[in-house]
Coordinates of C-alpha atoms and ligand atoms in Angstrom, one line a residue:
M248 CA 0.0 0.0 0.0
V249 CA 3.0 2.2 0.5
N250 CA 3.1 3.6 -3.0
A251 CA -0.3 5.2 -2.8
H252 CA 0.3 6.7 0.6
S253 CA 1.5 10.2 1.0
P254 CA 3.1 10.5 4.5
G255 CA 4.2 14.0 4.1
S256 CA 1.2 15.2 2.3
V257 CA 1.0 18.8 1.2
S258 CA -1.5 20.4 -1.1
Q259 CA -1.6 23.4 -3.4
D260 CA -5.2 23.9 -2.5
P261 CA -5.5 26.1 0.6
A262 CA -8.7 24.4 1.9
T263 CA -7.1 20.9 1.6
A264 CA -3.8 22.2 3.1
A265 CA -5.7 23.5 6.1
L266 CA -7.5 20.2 6.6
I267 CA -4.2 18.3 6.4
A268 CA -2.7 20.6 9.0
R269 CA -5.7 20.1 11.4
R270 CA -5.6 16.4 10.9
K271 CA -1.9 16.2 11.7
A272 CA -2.4 18.4 14.8
A273 CA -5.4 16.4 16.1
L274 CA -4.7 12.8 15.0
G275 CA -0.9 12.8 15.2
P276 CA 1.7 11.4 12.8
A277 CA 0.9 7.7 12.5
Y278 CA -1.9 8.1 10.0
R279 CA -1.3 8.1 6.2
L280 CA -3.3 9.7 3.4
F281 CA -3.8 8.3 0.0
Y282 CA -2.5 10.1 -3.1
R283 CA 0.0 12.9 -3.8
E284 CA -2.9 15.3 -3.7
P285 CA -5.1 14.0 -0.9
L286 CA -8.8 13.7 -1.4
H287 CA -11.6 15.3 0.7
I288 CA -14.6 13.0 0.1
V289 CA -17.9 14.2 1.4
R290 CA -20.4 11.7 0.0
G291 CA -20.6 8.3 -1.6
Q292 CA -23.3 6.7 -3.8
G293 CA -23.0 3.3 -5.5
V294 CA -19.5 3.2 -7.1
W295 CA -19.0 7.0 -7.0
L296 CA -17.3 9.1 -4.4
H297 CA -18.0 12.8 -4.4
A298 CA -15.3 15.3 -3.3
A299 CA -15.7 18.7 -1.5
D300 CA -14.7 20.5 -4.7
G301 CA -17.7 19.0 -6.6
R302 CA -15.6 16.4 -8.6
Q303 CA -16.8 12.8 -8.6
Y304 CA -14.5 9.8 -8.6
L305 CA -15.0 6.2 -9.7
D306 CA -14.3 4.0 -6.7
A307 CA -12.3 1.0 -7.9
Y308 CA -10.7 0.4 -4.5
N309 CA -13.1 0.3 -1.6
N310 CA -14.2 -3.2 -0.7
V311 CA -15.9 -2.1 2.5
A312 CA -18.8 -0.6 0.7
C313 CA -19.2 -3.9 -1.1
V314 CA -22.9 -3.4 -2.2
G315 CA -22.1 0.2 -3.1
H316 CA -21.8 3.4 -1.0
A317 CA -24.9 4.3 1.0
H318 CA -27.0 1.5 -0.3
P319 CA -30.6 2.4 0.7
H320 CA -31.5 -1.1 1.9
V321 CA -28.5 -1.2 4.3
V322 CA -29.0 2.4 5.4
Q323 CA -32.7 1.7 6.2
A324 CA -31.8 -1.5 8.1
I325 CA -29.3 0.4 10.2
A326 CA -31.6 3.3 10.9
G327 CA -34.6 1.1 11.6
Q328 CA -32.7 -1.1 14.1
A329 CA -31.0 1.9 15.7
A330 CA -34.4 3.4 16.2
T331 CA -35.7 0.1 17.8
L332 CA -33.0 -1.5 19.9
A333 CA -29.2 -1.4 20.3
T334 CA -28.1 -3.6 23.1
H335 CA -25.7 -6.6 23.1
T336 CA -25.3 -10.4 23.1
R337 CA -26.1 -10.8 26.8
Y338 CA -29.8 -10.6 25.9
L339 CA -31.7 -13.0 23.6
D340 CA -32.1 -11.5 20.2
E341 CA -33.6 -12.8 17.0
T342 CA -31.6 -10.5 14.6
V343 CA -28.2 -11.8 15.5
L344 CA -29.3 -15.4 15.6
R345 CA -31.0 -15.3 12.3
Y346 CA -27.9 -13.7 10.7
A347 CA -25.6 -16.3 12.3
E348 CA -27.8 -19.1 11.1
R349 CA -27.8 -17.6 7.6
I350 CA -24.0 -17.3 7.4
L351 CA -23.4 -20.8 8.9
A352 CA -25.6 -22.3 6.2
T353 CA -23.1 -21.0 3.6
V354 CA -20.0 -22.6 5.0
P355 CA -18.8 -26.3 5.1
A356 CA -18.6 -28.5 8.1
P357 CA -17.0 -28.3 10.6
L358 CA -17.7 -24.6 10.8
T359 CA -20.9 -24.5 12.9
H360 CA -20.2 -21.7 15.4
M361 CA -20.1 -17.9 14.8
M362 CA -18.6 -15.4 17.3
F363 CA -18.9 -11.7 16.7
T364 CA -16.4 -8.9 17.0
C365 CA -16.2 -5.3 15.7
S366 CA -13.2 -5.4 13.4
G367 CA -11.1 -7.8 11.3
S368 CA -8.2 -7.3 13.7
E369 CA -10.3 -8.4 16.7
A370 CA -11.6 -11.4 14.7
N371 CA -8.0 -12.5 13.9
D372 CA -7.0 -11.9 17.5
L373 CA -9.9 -14.0 18.8
A374 CA -9.2 -16.8 16.2
L375 CA -5.6 -16.9 17.5
R376 CA -6.7 -17.2 21.1
M377 CA -9.0 -20.0 20.1
A378 CA -6.3 -21.8 18.1
Q379 CA -4.0 -21.6 21.0
A380 CA -6.7 -23.0 23.3
R381 CA -7.3 -26.0 21.0
T382 CA -3.7 -26.8 20.2
G383 CA -1.9 -25.8 23.4
G384 CA 0.6 -24.1 21.0
T385 CA 1.7 -20.6 20.1
G386 CA 3.6 -21.2 16.9
I387 CA 2.2 -19.2 13.9
V388 CA 3.1 -19.2 10.2
V389 CA 2.1 -16.3 8.0
T390 CA 3.1 -15.0 4.5
A391 CA 6.1 -12.7 4.2
H392 CA 4.1 -9.6 3.4
A393 CA 0.9 -10.4 5.3
Y394 CA -1.5 -8.0 7.0
H395 CA -3.8 -9.3 9.6
G396 CA -4.6 -6.3 11.8
V397 CA -3.7 -3.8 14.5
T398 CA -3.8 -5.5 17.9
Q399 CA -0.6 -6.4 19.7
A400 CA -1.0 -10.1 18.8
V401 CA -2.0 -9.7 15.1
S402 CA 0.3 -6.8 14.2
A403 CA 3.0 -9.3 15.1
L404 CA 1.6 -11.4 12.3
S405 CA 1.6 -8.4 9.9
P406 CA 5.1 -8.1 8.4
S407 CA 3.7 -5.6 5.8
L408 CA 3.5 -3.0 8.6
G409 CA 7.2 -2.8 8.2
A410 CA 7.9 -1.7 11.7
V411 CA 8.0 -5.3 12.9
A412 CA 11.5 -5.7 11.8
D413 CA 12.2 -8.7 14.0
M414 CA 9.3 -11.1 14.0
P415 CA 8.5 -12.5 17.4
A416 CA 10.1 -15.8 18.3
H417 CA 6.8 -17.7 17.8
V418 CA 6.2 -16.5 14.3
R419 CA 7.7 -17.7 11.0
T420 CA 7.1 -16.3 7.5
V421 CA 6.9 -18.0 4.1
P422 CA 7.0 -16.3 0.7
A423 CA 3.5 -16.0 -0.8
P424 CA 3.0 -18.4 -3.8
D425 CA 4.2 -15.9 -6.5
T426 CA 2.4 -17.4 -9.5
F427 CA 3.9 -14.7 -11.7
R428 CA 7.6 -14.9 -10.9
A429 CA 8.2 -18.6 -10.5
G430 CA 4.9 -19.8 -11.9
G431 CA 3.6 -23.2 -10.8
V432 CA 6.9 -24.3 -9.3
A433 CA 7.0 -21.7 -6.6
A434 CA 3.3 -22.2 -6.0
Q435 CA 3.8 -25.9 -5.5
G436 CA 6.7 -25.1 -3.1
F437 CA 4.4 -23.2 -0.9
A438 CA 3.2 -26.3 1.0
T439 CA 6.8 -27.4 1.5
A440 CA 7.8 -24.0 2.9
V441 CA 4.9 -24.0 5.3
A442 CA 5.8 -27.5 6.5
A443 CA 9.4 -26.4 7.0
A444 CA 8.4 -23.3 8.9
F445 CA 6.3 -25.4 11.3
D446 CA 9.3 -27.8 11.7
D447 CA 11.5 -24.9 12.5
L448 CA 9.0 -23.6 15.1
R449 CA 8.8 -27.0 16.8
H450 CA 12.6 -27.3 16.9
A451 CA 12.8 -23.9 18.5
G452 CA 10.3 -25.1 21.2
H453 CA 7.1 -23.4 19.8
I454 CA 4.3 -25.9 19.5
P455 CA 2.4 -25.2 16.2
A456 CA -0.9 -23.4 16.6
A457 CA -2.0 -21.9 13.3
F458 CA -1.3 -21.0 9.7
V459 CA -3.1 -17.7 9.1
C460 CA -3.6 -16.8 5.5
D461 CA -5.5 -14.3 3.4
A462 CA -7.3 -16.3 0.7
L463 CA -6.2 -13.9 -2.0
F464 CA -2.9 -12.8 -0.6
S465 CA -4.1 -9.2 -0.7
S466 CA -1.1 -7.4 0.7
D467 CA 1.4 -9.9 -0.7
G468 CA 0.5 -8.7 -4.1
V469 CA -2.8 -10.5 -5.0
F470 CA -2.2 -14.2 -6.0
D471 CA -4.8 -16.9 -6.7
P472 CA -2.8 -20.1 -6.8
P473 CA -4.6 -23.3 -8.0
G474 CA -6.6 -25.5 -5.6
D475 CA -4.0 -28.2 -5.3
V476 CA -1.5 -25.7 -3.9
W477 CA -4.0 -24.9 -1.2
R478 CA -5.0 -28.5 -0.5
N479 CA -1.3 -29.5 -0.1
T480 CA -0.7 -26.6 2.1
I481 CA -3.6 -27.3 4.4
A482 CA -2.6 -30.9 4.6
A483 CA 0.9 -29.7 5.7
V484 CA -0.7 -27.4 8.3
H485 CA -2.7 -30.3 9.8
A486 CA 0.2 -32.7 9.6
A487 CA 2.1 -30.2 11.8
G488 CA -0.7 -30.3 14.3
A489 CA -1.7 -26.7 13.5
L490 CA -5.0 -25.2 12.5
F491 CA -5.8 -23.3 9.3
I492 CA -7.3 -19.8 9.9
A493 CA -8.7 -18.5 6.6
D494 CA -8.6 -14.7 6.8
E495 CA -11.5 -13.7 4.6
V496 CA -11.5 -10.1 5.7
Q497 CA -10.7 -9.0 2.1
A498 CA -11.6 -12.1 0.0
G499 CA -15.0 -12.8 1.6
F500 CA -18.6 -11.8 0.8
G501 CA -18.5 -12.7 -2.9
R502 CA -15.6 -10.6 -4.0
A503 CA -13.7 -13.6 -5.5
G504 CA -16.7 -14.7 -7.5
G505 CA -17.8 -18.3 -7.6
G506 CA -19.3 -18.3 -4.1
L507 CA -19.4 -16.2 -1.0
W508 CA -16.0 -17.2 0.3
G509 CA -12.6 -17.2 -1.3
F510 CA -11.5 -20.5 0.3
A511 CA -14.7 -22.3 -0.8
R512 CA -13.8 -22.0 -4.5
H513 CA -11.2 -24.7 -3.8
G514 CA -13.3 -26.9 -1.6
L515 CA -11.2 -26.1 1.4
R516 CA -12.3 -26.7 5.0
P517 CA -10.7 -24.2 7.2
D518 CA -10.7 -24.8 11.0
L519 CA -11.4 -21.1 11.6
V520 CA -12.5 -18.3 9.3
T521 CA -12.3 -14.6 10.0
L522 CA -14.7 -12.0 8.4
G523 CA -14.8 -8.3 8.5
K524 CA -14.6 -5.2 6.2
P525 CA -17.4 -5.7 3.7
M526 CA -19.7 -7.5 6.2
G527 CA -21.6 -4.4 7.2
N528 CA -21.0 -2.2 4.1
G529 CA -19.3 0.3 6.5
Y530 CA -21.0 -0.5 9.7
P531 CA -18.3 -2.0 12.0
V532 CA -19.1 -5.7 12.3
A533 CA -16.8 -8.7 12.0
A534 CA -16.8 -12.4 13.1
V535 CA -15.0 -15.7 13.5
L536 CA -16.5 -18.9 12.2
A537 CA -15.2 -22.0 14.0
D538 CA -15.2 -25.7 14.4
P539 CA -17.2 -26.5 17.6
L540 CA -14.2 -28.5 19.0
I541 CA -12.3 -25.2 19.0
T542 CA -15.0 -23.1 20.6
Q543 CA -15.3 -25.8 23.2
A544 CA -11.6 -25.8 24.1
F545 CA -11.8 -21.9 24.3
A546 CA -14.9 -21.9 26.4
E547 CA -13.3 -24.3 28.9
Q548 CA -10.6 -21.7 29.5
T549 CA -12.6 -18.5 29.4
R550 CA -15.9 -16.8 28.7
Y551 CA -16.5 -14.4 25.8
F552 CA -18.4 -11.1 25.7
N553 CA -17.7 -8.2 23.3
T554 CA -19.9 -5.2 24.0
F555 CA -20.5 -4.1 20.5
G556 CA -19.7 -7.3 18.7
G557 CA -22.9 -8.8 17.4
N558 CA -25.1 -5.9 18.6
P559 CA -28.5 -5.8 16.9
V560 CA -27.7 -2.8 14.7
A561 CA -24.5 -4.6 13.5
A562 CA -26.6 -7.8 12.8
A563 CA -29.2 -5.8 10.9
A564 CA -26.6 -4.1 8.8
A565 CA -24.9 -7.4 8.0
S566 CA -28.2 -9.1 7.2
A567 CA -29.1 -6.3 4.8
V568 CA -25.7 -6.7 3.1
L569 CA -26.5 -10.4 2.5
D570 CA -29.9 -9.5 1.2
V571 CA -28.4 -7.2 -1.4
I572 CA -25.7 -9.6 -2.4
E573 CA -28.4 -12.2 -3.1
T574 CA -31.1 -10.0 -4.7
E575 CA -28.7 -8.1 -6.9
D576 CA -26.8 -11.3 -7.8
L577 CA -23.5 -9.7 -7.0
I578 CA -21.4 -12.9 -6.8
A579 CA -22.2 -13.7 -10.4
S580 CA -21.6 -10.1 -11.3
A581 CA -18.2 -10.0 -9.6
M582 CA -17.3 -13.1 -11.6
A583 CA -18.5 -11.7 -14.9
V584 CA -17.3 -8.1 -14.5
G585 CA -14.0 -9.1 -13.0
G586 CA -13.4 -11.5 -15.8
A587 CA -14.1 -8.8 -18.4
L588 CA -11.9 -6.4 -16.6
R589 CA -9.0 -8.8 -16.4
R590 CA -9.4 -9.6 -20.2
A591 CA -9.3 -5.8 -21.0
L592 CA -6.3 -5.3 -18.8
G593 CA -4.7 -8.3 -20.5
D594 CA -5.1 -6.4 -23.8
L595 CA -3.4 -3.4 -22.3
Q596 CA -0.6 -5.8 -21.1
S597 CA 0.0 -6.9 -24.7
R598 CA 0.5 -3.2 -25.7
F599 CA 2.3 -1.7 -22.7
A600 CA 5.6 -3.2 -21.6
C601 CA 5.3 -1.9 -18.1
I602 CA 2.5 -4.3 -17.4
G603 CA 4.1 -7.6 -16.4
D604 CA 1.0 -9.5 -15.2
V605 CA -2.7 -9.2 -14.7
R606 CA -4.2 -11.6 -12.1
G607 CA -6.7 -12.1 -9.4
A608 CA -10.2 -13.5 -9.0
G609 CA -13.6 -11.9 -9.3
L610 CA -13.5 -8.2 -8.5
F611 CA -10.1 -8.4 -6.9
V612 CA -7.4 -7.6 -9.5
G613 CA -3.7 -7.1 -9.3
V614 CA -1.7 -5.5 -12.1
E615 CA 2.1 -6.0 -11.8
I616 CA 4.0 -2.9 -12.9
L617 CA 7.6 -3.5 -14.1
N618 CA 10.4 -1.3 -15.3
R619 CA 10.1 -1.1 -19.1
D620 CA 13.8 -1.5 -19.6
D621 CA 14.9 -4.1 -17.2
G622 CA 11.7 -5.8 -16.1
T623 CA 12.2 -5.2 -12.4
P624 CA 9.3 -4.2 -10.0
D625 CA 8.7 -0.5 -10.5
A626 CA 7.2 1.1 -7.5
V627 CA 7.8 4.6 -8.8
C628 CA 6.0 3.9 -12.0
A629 CA 3.1 2.3 -10.1
S630 CA 2.8 5.3 -7.8
Q631 CA 2.8 7.6 -10.8
I632 CA 0.0 5.5 -12.4
I633 CA -2.1 5.5 -9.2
N634 CA -1.7 9.3 -8.8
A635 CA -2.4 10.0 -12.5
M636 CA -5.5 7.8 -12.3
R637 CA -6.7 9.8 -9.3
D638 CA -6.1 13.0 -11.1
R639 CA -8.3 11.6 -14.0
G640 CA -11.0 10.6 -11.6
V641 CA -10.5 6.9 -11.0
L642 CA -9.4 5.6 -7.5
L643 CA -7.2 2.6 -7.0
S644 CA -4.2 1.8 -4.9
G645 CA -1.1 -0.5 -4.7
C646 CA 0.2 -3.5 -2.8
G647 CA 2.9 -6.1 -2.7
P648 CA 6.3 -6.2 -1.0
Q649 CA 7.8 -4.0 -3.7
A650 CA 4.7 -1.7 -3.8
N651 CA 4.5 -2.2 -7.5
V652 CA 1.2 -4.0 -7.9
L653 CA -1.9 -2.0 -8.8
K654 CA -4.7 -3.1 -6.5
I655 CA -8.2 -2.9 -8.0
R656 CA -10.9 -3.9 -5.6
P657 CA -14.1 -2.0 -6.3
P658 CA -17.5 -2.2 -4.7
L659 CA -19.3 -5.3 -6.1
V660 CA -21.8 -3.2 -7.9
F661 CA -19.1 -2.1 -10.3
D662 CA -20.4 -3.0 -13.8
E663 CA -19.0 -3.3 -17.3
T664 CA -19.4 0.4 -18.0
H665 CA -17.3 1.2 -14.9
A666 CA -14.7 -1.4 -15.9
D667 CA -14.5 0.2 -19.4
L668 CA -14.0 3.6 -17.9
L669 CA -11.2 2.3 -15.7
V670 CA -9.5 0.6 -18.6
T671 CA -9.8 3.6 -21.0
T672 CA -8.4 5.9 -18.3
L673 CA -5.6 3.5 -17.6
E674 CA -4.8 3.3 -21.3
A675 CA -4.6 7.1 -21.4
V676 CA -2.3 7.2 -18.4
L677 CA 0.0 4.5 -19.7
A678 CA 0.3 6.4 -23.0
E679 CA 2.1 9.1 -21.0
P680 CA 5.8 8.5 -20.2
C681 CA 6.3 7.0 -16.8
Ligands
PMP2130 N1 -7.1 -9.1 7.7 C1 -7.0 -8.6 6.4 C2 -6.6 -9.5 5.3 C3 -7.2 -7.2 6.2 O1 -7.0 -6.7 5.0 C4 -7.5 -6.4 7.3 C5 -7.7 -4.9 7.1 N2 -7.0 -4.3 6.1 C6 -7.6 -6.9 8.6 C7 -7.4 -8.3 8.7 C8 -7.9 -6.1 9.7 O2 -9.2 -5.6 9.7 P1 -9.6 -4.3 10.5 O3 -8.9 -3.1 9.9 O4 -11.1 -4.2 10.4 O5 -9.2 -4.4 11.9

């Protein structure tokens, strides 16, 4: 994500510059803004974001508003429930139960329990605690440029944050299956690397607890390795005595096409699944889905209550999101529009040397930007493209260890006309020298 960020943001526009100064004064220095010329967005509708200066931007990046910004069905569900009752899970409540039953009907055995949190970080944190309770271990394996959240426990599993220069002793990293650079060979080696990482943990005295992995390797640069890579990897995880935590915070809720869940496309059976971001279309709601043997081991050690996790307003928002995904047929649409988008980007790849690879699944697309002369990852060029796209009214961002992969991840209501606009804008940007 680094390439699209603008840590020392300045603006030529006095109103924007004043907001940046106030933001820095009030929020401190740890936050980052997107884009060389930061945006002041005041309203969202569908796939469009409207700025304070009256310009509108095509949103090809925000997965949280998965059914579109300010979708009326979700807005009404939130408002209606907030006007009726906003308590918590210490009372009996139909809304949260109906939602949990609905979600659990979409996942394979043995995932029969659902526990609610407010953020993806909390969901991963809780999943870790449960994995530790079940295995008696603490050893974790993650990918080399993973992101799993902000708590103390999961920021330690997020090497993409950069600051965690020395991973904690109980964590090992493995390179993501880079299907572009080393093709199938590297991807097949993924399972072997995971097995070796768990062996190494065990030798160092850390009992294996979990392999935590984002189903589309979002911050590693967007990879979608074939199913056998996943199946071999999960077999290696289980052979090591560890559990598989599928982090679906980005890949879930239909984004990958071919089903609600990224992992399900390969027939995988995770032991734990974490959900978040798009789940409430902007209302904070997240969850863990778990094998009942795991929740049992956890419950024997402790009790669980999360004040806002699973509150009736969150459950109403999340139910409304599922309604829209179903009624607007957004999973099929993600598959069709994402496929068309990748094909059109593939055409650009054949004409522009700086595009090395176009990949992804559904409406989650990565475009690898390379130096035209020597074919090395080109973060500077990627950043120029991202900023030039913003200047022309299309919002996307970047990812990957070299910050050279364009990350395209629009609301699922993105249709083929929006995809066309993105591609023609990118074509115009690429025609300019990098
Ligand atoms: N896991 C993944 C894969 C994520 O992308 C994120 C958020 N970017 C998280 C976990 C953490 O979610 P949250 O920001 O809601 O805590």
